[in-house]
Short mmCIF file of C-alpha atoms in Angstrom, two decimals:
data_model
loop_
_atom_site.label_atom_id
_atom_site.label_comp_id
_atom_site.label_asym_id
_atom_site.label_seq_id
_atom_site.Cartn_x
_atom_site.Cartn_y
_atom_site.Cartn_z
CA MET A 1347 0.06 -0.12 0.07
CA SER A 1348 2.88 2.19 0.41
CA ASN A 1349 3.70 1.92 -3.51
CA LEU A 1350 0.44 2.85 -5.14
CA PRO A 1351 0.15 4.64 -8.41
CA LYS A 1352 -0.93 8.28 -7.75
CA HIS A 1353 -2.61 8.47 -11.24
CA ILE A 1354 -4.14 5.68 -13.28
CA ALA A 1355 -5.35 5.96 -16.88
CA ILE A 1356 -7.65 3.32 -18.62
CA ILE A 1357 -8.26 2.85 -22.11
CA MET A 1358 -11.69 1.00 -21.74
CA ASP A 1359 -11.64 -1.24 -24.80
CA GLY A 1360 -13.80 -4.14 -25.75
CA ASN A 1361 -17.42 -3.52 -25.12
CA GLY A 1362 -18.21 -4.13 -28.78
CA ARG A 1363 -16.42 -7.29 -29.14
CA TRP A 1364 -18.00 -8.27 -25.56
CA ALA A 1365 -21.14 -7.71 -26.94
CA LYS A 1366 -20.43 -9.44 -30.34
CA GLN A 1367 -19.26 -12.63 -28.53
CA ARG A 1368 -22.79 -12.83 -26.95
CA GLY A 1369 -24.76 -12.28 -29.75
CA PHE A 1370 -25.66 -8.68 -28.61
CA LEU A 1371 -25.81 -5.18 -30.23
CA ARG A 1372 -22.76 -3.32 -29.39
CA THR A 1373 -24.53 -0.98 -27.47
CA ILE A 1374 -25.31 -3.71 -24.91
CA GLY A 1375 -21.57 -3.98 -24.55
CA HIS A 1376 -21.32 -0.35 -23.52
CA GLU A 1377 -23.92 -0.63 -21.10
CA ASN A 1378 -22.37 -3.47 -19.43
CA GLY A 1379 -19.30 -1.52 -19.35
CA VAL A 1380 -20.76 0.86 -16.81
CA LYS A 1381 -20.87 -1.61 -14.25
CA SER A 1382 -17.04 -2.28 -14.74
CA LEU A 1383 -16.44 1.58 -14.42
CA ARG A 1384 -18.53 1.63 -10.91
CA THR A 1385 -16.53 -1.10 -9.47
CA THR A 1386 -13.21 0.50 -10.81
CA LEU A 1387 -14.16 3.78 -9.28
CA THR A 1388 -15.09 2.78 -5.84
CA LYS A 1389 -12.06 0.32 -5.53
CA CYS A 1390 -9.58 2.82 -6.61
CA ARG A 1391 -11.17 5.16 -4.13
CA GLU A 1392 -11.20 2.60 -1.39
CA ILE A 1393 -7.07 1.93 -1.76
CA GLY A 1394 -6.19 5.45 -2.18
CA ILE A 1395 -5.90 6.06 -5.71
CA GLU A 1396 -5.98 10.04 -6.08
CA TYR A 1397 -6.61 10.32 -10.01
CA LEU A 1398 -8.37 8.23 -12.45
CA THR A 1399 -8.81 9.29 -15.98
CA LEU A 1400 -10.83 7.29 -18.22
CA TYR A 1401 -10.69 7.29 -22.22
CA ALA A 1402 -14.45 7.32 -22.54
CA PHE A 1403 -14.89 8.75 -26.09
CA SER A 1404 -12.07 9.85 -28.52
CA THR A 1405 -12.17 12.19 -31.42
CA GLU A 1406 -12.20 9.36 -33.74
CA ASN A 1407 -15.28 7.67 -32.21
CA TRP A 1408 -17.27 10.20 -34.14
CA ASN A 1409 -16.71 8.25 -37.08
CA ARG A 1410 -18.53 5.36 -35.86
CA PRO A 1411 -22.11 4.61 -37.06
CA LYS A 1412 -24.72 7.17 -35.82
CA PHE A 1413 -26.65 4.92 -34.01
CA GLU A 1414 -23.90 3.78 -31.93
CA VAL A 1415 -22.71 7.39 -31.06
CA ASP A 1416 -26.25 8.41 -30.39
CA LYS A 1417 -26.79 5.59 -27.95
CA LEU A 1418 -23.38 6.06 -26.32
CA MET A 1419 -24.21 9.80 -25.84
CA GLU A 1420 -27.54 8.69 -24.40
CA LEU A 1421 -25.89 6.33 -22.20
CA LEU A 1422 -23.40 9.10 -20.76
CA VAL A 1423 -26.31 11.31 -19.73
CA LYS A 1424 -28.06 8.34 -17.91
CA SER A 1425 -24.92 7.58 -16.39
CA LEU A 1426 -23.89 10.90 -15.07
CA ALA A 1427 -27.33 11.16 -13.33
CA LYS A 1428 -27.38 7.53 -12.05
CA GLU A 1429 -23.65 7.82 -10.94
CA LEU A 1430 -24.08 11.03 -8.94
CA PRO A 1431 -24.59 9.27 -5.68
CA THR A 1432 -21.66 6.95 -6.34
CA PHE A 1433 -19.76 10.15 -6.65
CA MET A 1434 -20.90 12.03 -3.30
CA GLU A 1435 -20.76 8.77 -1.29
CA ASN A 1436 -17.32 8.14 -2.14
CA GLN A 1437 -16.17 11.78 -2.10
CA ILE A 1438 -15.02 11.82 -5.78
CA ALA A 1439 -14.90 14.75 -7.84
CA LEU A 1440 -15.66 14.54 -11.64
CA ASN A 1441 -13.80 16.37 -14.23
CA ALA A 1442 -13.92 16.33 -18.23
CA ILE A 1443 -11.21 16.89 -20.65
CA GLY A 1444 -11.31 16.94 -24.47
CA ASN A 1445 -13.09 19.21 -27.03
CA LEU A 1446 -16.51 19.32 -24.90
CA GLU A 1447 -17.97 21.78 -27.48
CA LEU A 1448 -18.49 18.66 -29.84
CA LEU A 1449 -20.77 17.02 -27.52
CA PRO A 1450 -24.62 17.40 -27.69
CA GLU A 1451 -25.97 20.14 -25.53
CA LYS A 1452 -27.70 17.76 -23.08
CA VAL A 1453 -24.81 15.79 -22.49
CA ARG A 1454 -22.61 18.94 -21.79
CA GLN A 1455 -25.41 20.03 -19.18
CA ASN A 1456 -25.42 16.95 -17.51
CA LEU A 1457 -21.66 16.96 -17.25
CA ALA A 1458 -21.40 20.49 -15.90
CA THR A 1459 -24.13 19.69 -13.45
CA THR A 1460 -22.37 16.81 -12.26
CA ILE A 1461 -19.05 18.53 -12.12
CA ASP A 1462 -20.45 21.39 -10.24
CA LYS A 1463 -21.96 19.34 -7.63
CA THR A 1464 -18.73 17.08 -6.91
CA LYS A 1465 -16.44 19.98 -7.04
CA GLU A 1466 -16.19 19.99 -3.20
CA ASN A 1467 -15.33 16.12 -3.06
CA LYS A 1468 -11.52 15.73 -1.99
CA ARG A 1469 -10.84 11.79 -1.99
CA MET A 1470 -10.35 11.21 -5.63
CA THR A 1471 -10.54 13.10 -9.04
CA VAL A 1472 -12.07 11.08 -11.86
CA THR A 1473 -11.63 12.59 -15.23
CA LEU A 1474 -13.71 11.49 -18.36
CA ALA A 1475 -11.78 12.15 -21.57
CA LEU A 1476 -14.45 12.83 -24.21
CA SER A 1477 -14.32 13.93 -27.57
CA TYR A 1478 -10.57 13.67 -26.92
CA GLY A 1479 -7.31 13.33 -28.67
CA ALA A 1480 -3.74 13.65 -27.51
CA ARG A 1481 -2.56 15.29 -31.04
CA ALA A 1482 -5.44 17.81 -30.62
CA GLU A 1483 -4.69 18.69 -27.20
CA ILE A 1484 -0.98 19.48 -27.97
CA ILE A 1485 -2.11 21.41 -31.02
CA HIS A 1486 -4.32 23.51 -28.53
CA ALA A 1487 -1.56 23.85 -26.25
CA ILE A 1488 0.85 25.06 -28.92
CA LYS A 1489 -1.52 27.71 -30.27
CA GLU A 1490 -2.34 28.93 -26.74
CA ILE A 1491 1.55 29.42 -26.00
CA SER A 1492 2.19 30.93 -29.60
CA ILE A 1493 -0.67 33.54 -28.89
CA LYS A 1494 1.09 34.54 -25.57
CA VAL A 1495 4.53 34.73 -27.23
CA LYS A 1496 3.21 36.84 -29.93
CA ASN A 1497 1.73 39.26 -27.19
CA ASN A 1498 4.87 39.23 -25.00
CA ILE A 1499 3.17 37.24 -22.22
CA ILE A 1500 5.56 34.34 -22.57
CA SER A 1501 9.28 34.63 -23.72
CA GLU A 1502 10.16 31.73 -26.29
CA ASP A 1503 13.28 31.49 -24.33
CA ASN A 1504 11.47 30.56 -21.16
CA ILE A 1505 9.04 27.68 -22.85
CA ASP A 1506 9.83 24.25 -21.02
CA GLU A 1507 8.06 21.30 -20.01
CA SER A 1508 6.24 23.34 -17.05
CA ILE A 1509 4.95 25.95 -19.69
CA ILE A 1510 3.63 23.16 -21.95
CA ASN A 1511 2.16 21.20 -18.95
CA GLU A 1512 0.18 24.41 -17.93
CA HIS A 1513 -1.69 24.73 -21.37
CA LEU A 1514 -2.51 21.29 -21.47
CA TYR A 1515 -6.17 19.95 -20.47
CA THR A 1516 -4.49 18.22 -17.50
CA HIS A 1517 -2.65 21.14 -16.25
CA ASN A 1518 -4.06 20.45 -12.59
CA MET A 1519 -3.21 16.75 -12.65
CA PRO A 1520 0.22 15.04 -12.14
CA ASP A 1521 1.49 12.59 -14.71
CA VAL A 1522 0.48 9.43 -15.50
CA ASP A 1523 1.91 6.34 -13.49
CA LEU A 1524 -0.09 3.60 -14.83
CA LEU A 1525 -1.77 3.27 -18.09
CA ILE A 1526 -4.05 0.07 -18.33
CA ARG A 1527 -5.80 -0.97 -21.57
CA THR A 1528 -8.36 -4.02 -21.80
CA SER A 1529 -9.26 -6.30 -24.56
CA GLY A 1530 -5.68 -7.55 -25.56
CA GLU A 1531 -4.83 -4.57 -27.92
CA GLN A 1532 -1.41 -2.93 -27.56
CA ARG A 1533 -1.26 0.58 -28.69
CA ILE A 1534 -1.92 4.13 -26.89
CA SER A 1535 -4.68 5.02 -29.43
CA ASN A 1536 -3.79 8.92 -29.35
CA PHE A 1537 -4.37 9.17 -25.53
CA LEU A 1538 -2.29 11.36 -23.08
CA LEU A 1539 0.70 11.02 -25.15
CA TRP A 1540 2.38 13.72 -23.21
CA GLN A 1541 1.35 12.59 -19.76
CA ILE A 1542 2.29 9.03 -20.35
CA ALA A 1543 5.94 9.82 -21.32
CA TYR A 1544 7.07 7.70 -18.10
CA ALA A 1545 3.97 5.48 -17.38
CA GLU A 1546 4.04 2.01 -16.81
CA LEU A 1547 1.96 0.22 -19.41
CA TYR A 1548 -0.42 -2.82 -18.47
CA PHE A 1549 -2.03 -4.57 -21.11
CA THR A 1550 -4.78 -7.31 -20.59
CA GLU A 1551 -6.74 -9.68 -22.62
CA VAL A 1552 -10.11 -8.96 -20.35
CA LEU A 1553 -12.67 -7.27 -22.15
CA TRP A 1554 -13.68 -4.24 -20.41
CA PRO A 1555 -17.16 -5.45 -19.27
CA ASP A 1556 -15.34 -8.28 -17.58
CA PHE A 1557 -12.89 -5.80 -15.63
CA SER A 1558 -12.92 -6.91 -12.19
CA GLU A 1559 -11.62 -5.83 -8.86
CA GLU A 1560 -9.27 -8.69 -9.00
CA GLU A 1561 -7.87 -7.51 -12.65
CA LEU A 1562 -7.56 -3.92 -11.40
CA TYR A 1563 -5.33 -5.44 -8.36
CA ARG A 1564 -3.21 -7.52 -10.76
CA SER A 1565 -2.52 -4.11 -12.88
CA ILE A 1566 -1.21 -2.57 -9.76
CA LEU A 1567 0.72 -5.35 -8.59
CA SER A 1568 2.27 -5.47 -11.99
CA TYR A 1569 3.21 -1.76 -11.51
CA GLN A 1570 4.62 -2.45 -7.97
CA GLN A 1571 7.22 -4.92 -9.26
CA ARG A 1572 8.54 -2.51 -11.67
CA GLU A 1573 11.56 -0.38 -11.20
CA ARG A 1574 10.92 3.20 -12.46
CA ARG A 1575 14.21 4.36 -13.29
CA TYR A 1576 13.41 7.34 -15.29
CA GLY A 1577 16.39 7.49 -17.59
CA LYS A 1578 18.71 6.75 -14.77
CA THR A 1579 20.69 3.42 -13.80
CA SER A 1580 19.28 0.88 -11.17
CA GLU A 1581 22.09 1.82 -8.84
CA GLN A 1582 21.35 5.49 -8.99
CA ILE A 1583 17.75 4.61 -7.81
CA LYS A 1584 18.83 2.57 -5.04
#
């Protein structure tokens, strides 16, 4: 318990395949994925994880069939309302990152309401990456910095990692310690590219709707068995 990741990020993959294996519509997989989400939220809070960031909907996901996108947005609205007691009981603050302006108005309203109602909760911060893409985030940061350089607010000579961090969507969060991806795929998929520079990666064959408390603990145990050197040697770390 003395060596827990401070910030866990999860690519929640495999809802569609889970449903297809059972002869269901893909949207049924997304609905069952909410149960795994609730388990993960509560167990992370119980053991003392401070930040949890979830890849809920990417910028590329807008290219999926309209029926599926509409159902995902509908599910998001319902889930935000249904999970509010979970957030409050567990002292979890909700946050969201991404190009939120692209979300339907009802989703944005429910999201803003839940964020506002949970803003005083201090035990854990859960961030939903919605309409999110890491490359778009970095481009946004570069544009913001460029404007400030042009207006002599920032000197180009002073641009460093801290300046870039300040202009990312995640400016109020620490870098990711552990990145988990479910469903057996082993790629990052344009998620938090800057923030995972030194994260430990954990890939599991388990599909997201089957991601259990035990699998969460396996990922954390794997993290704890690794030596994080940040470019140094083992001798320097010891």
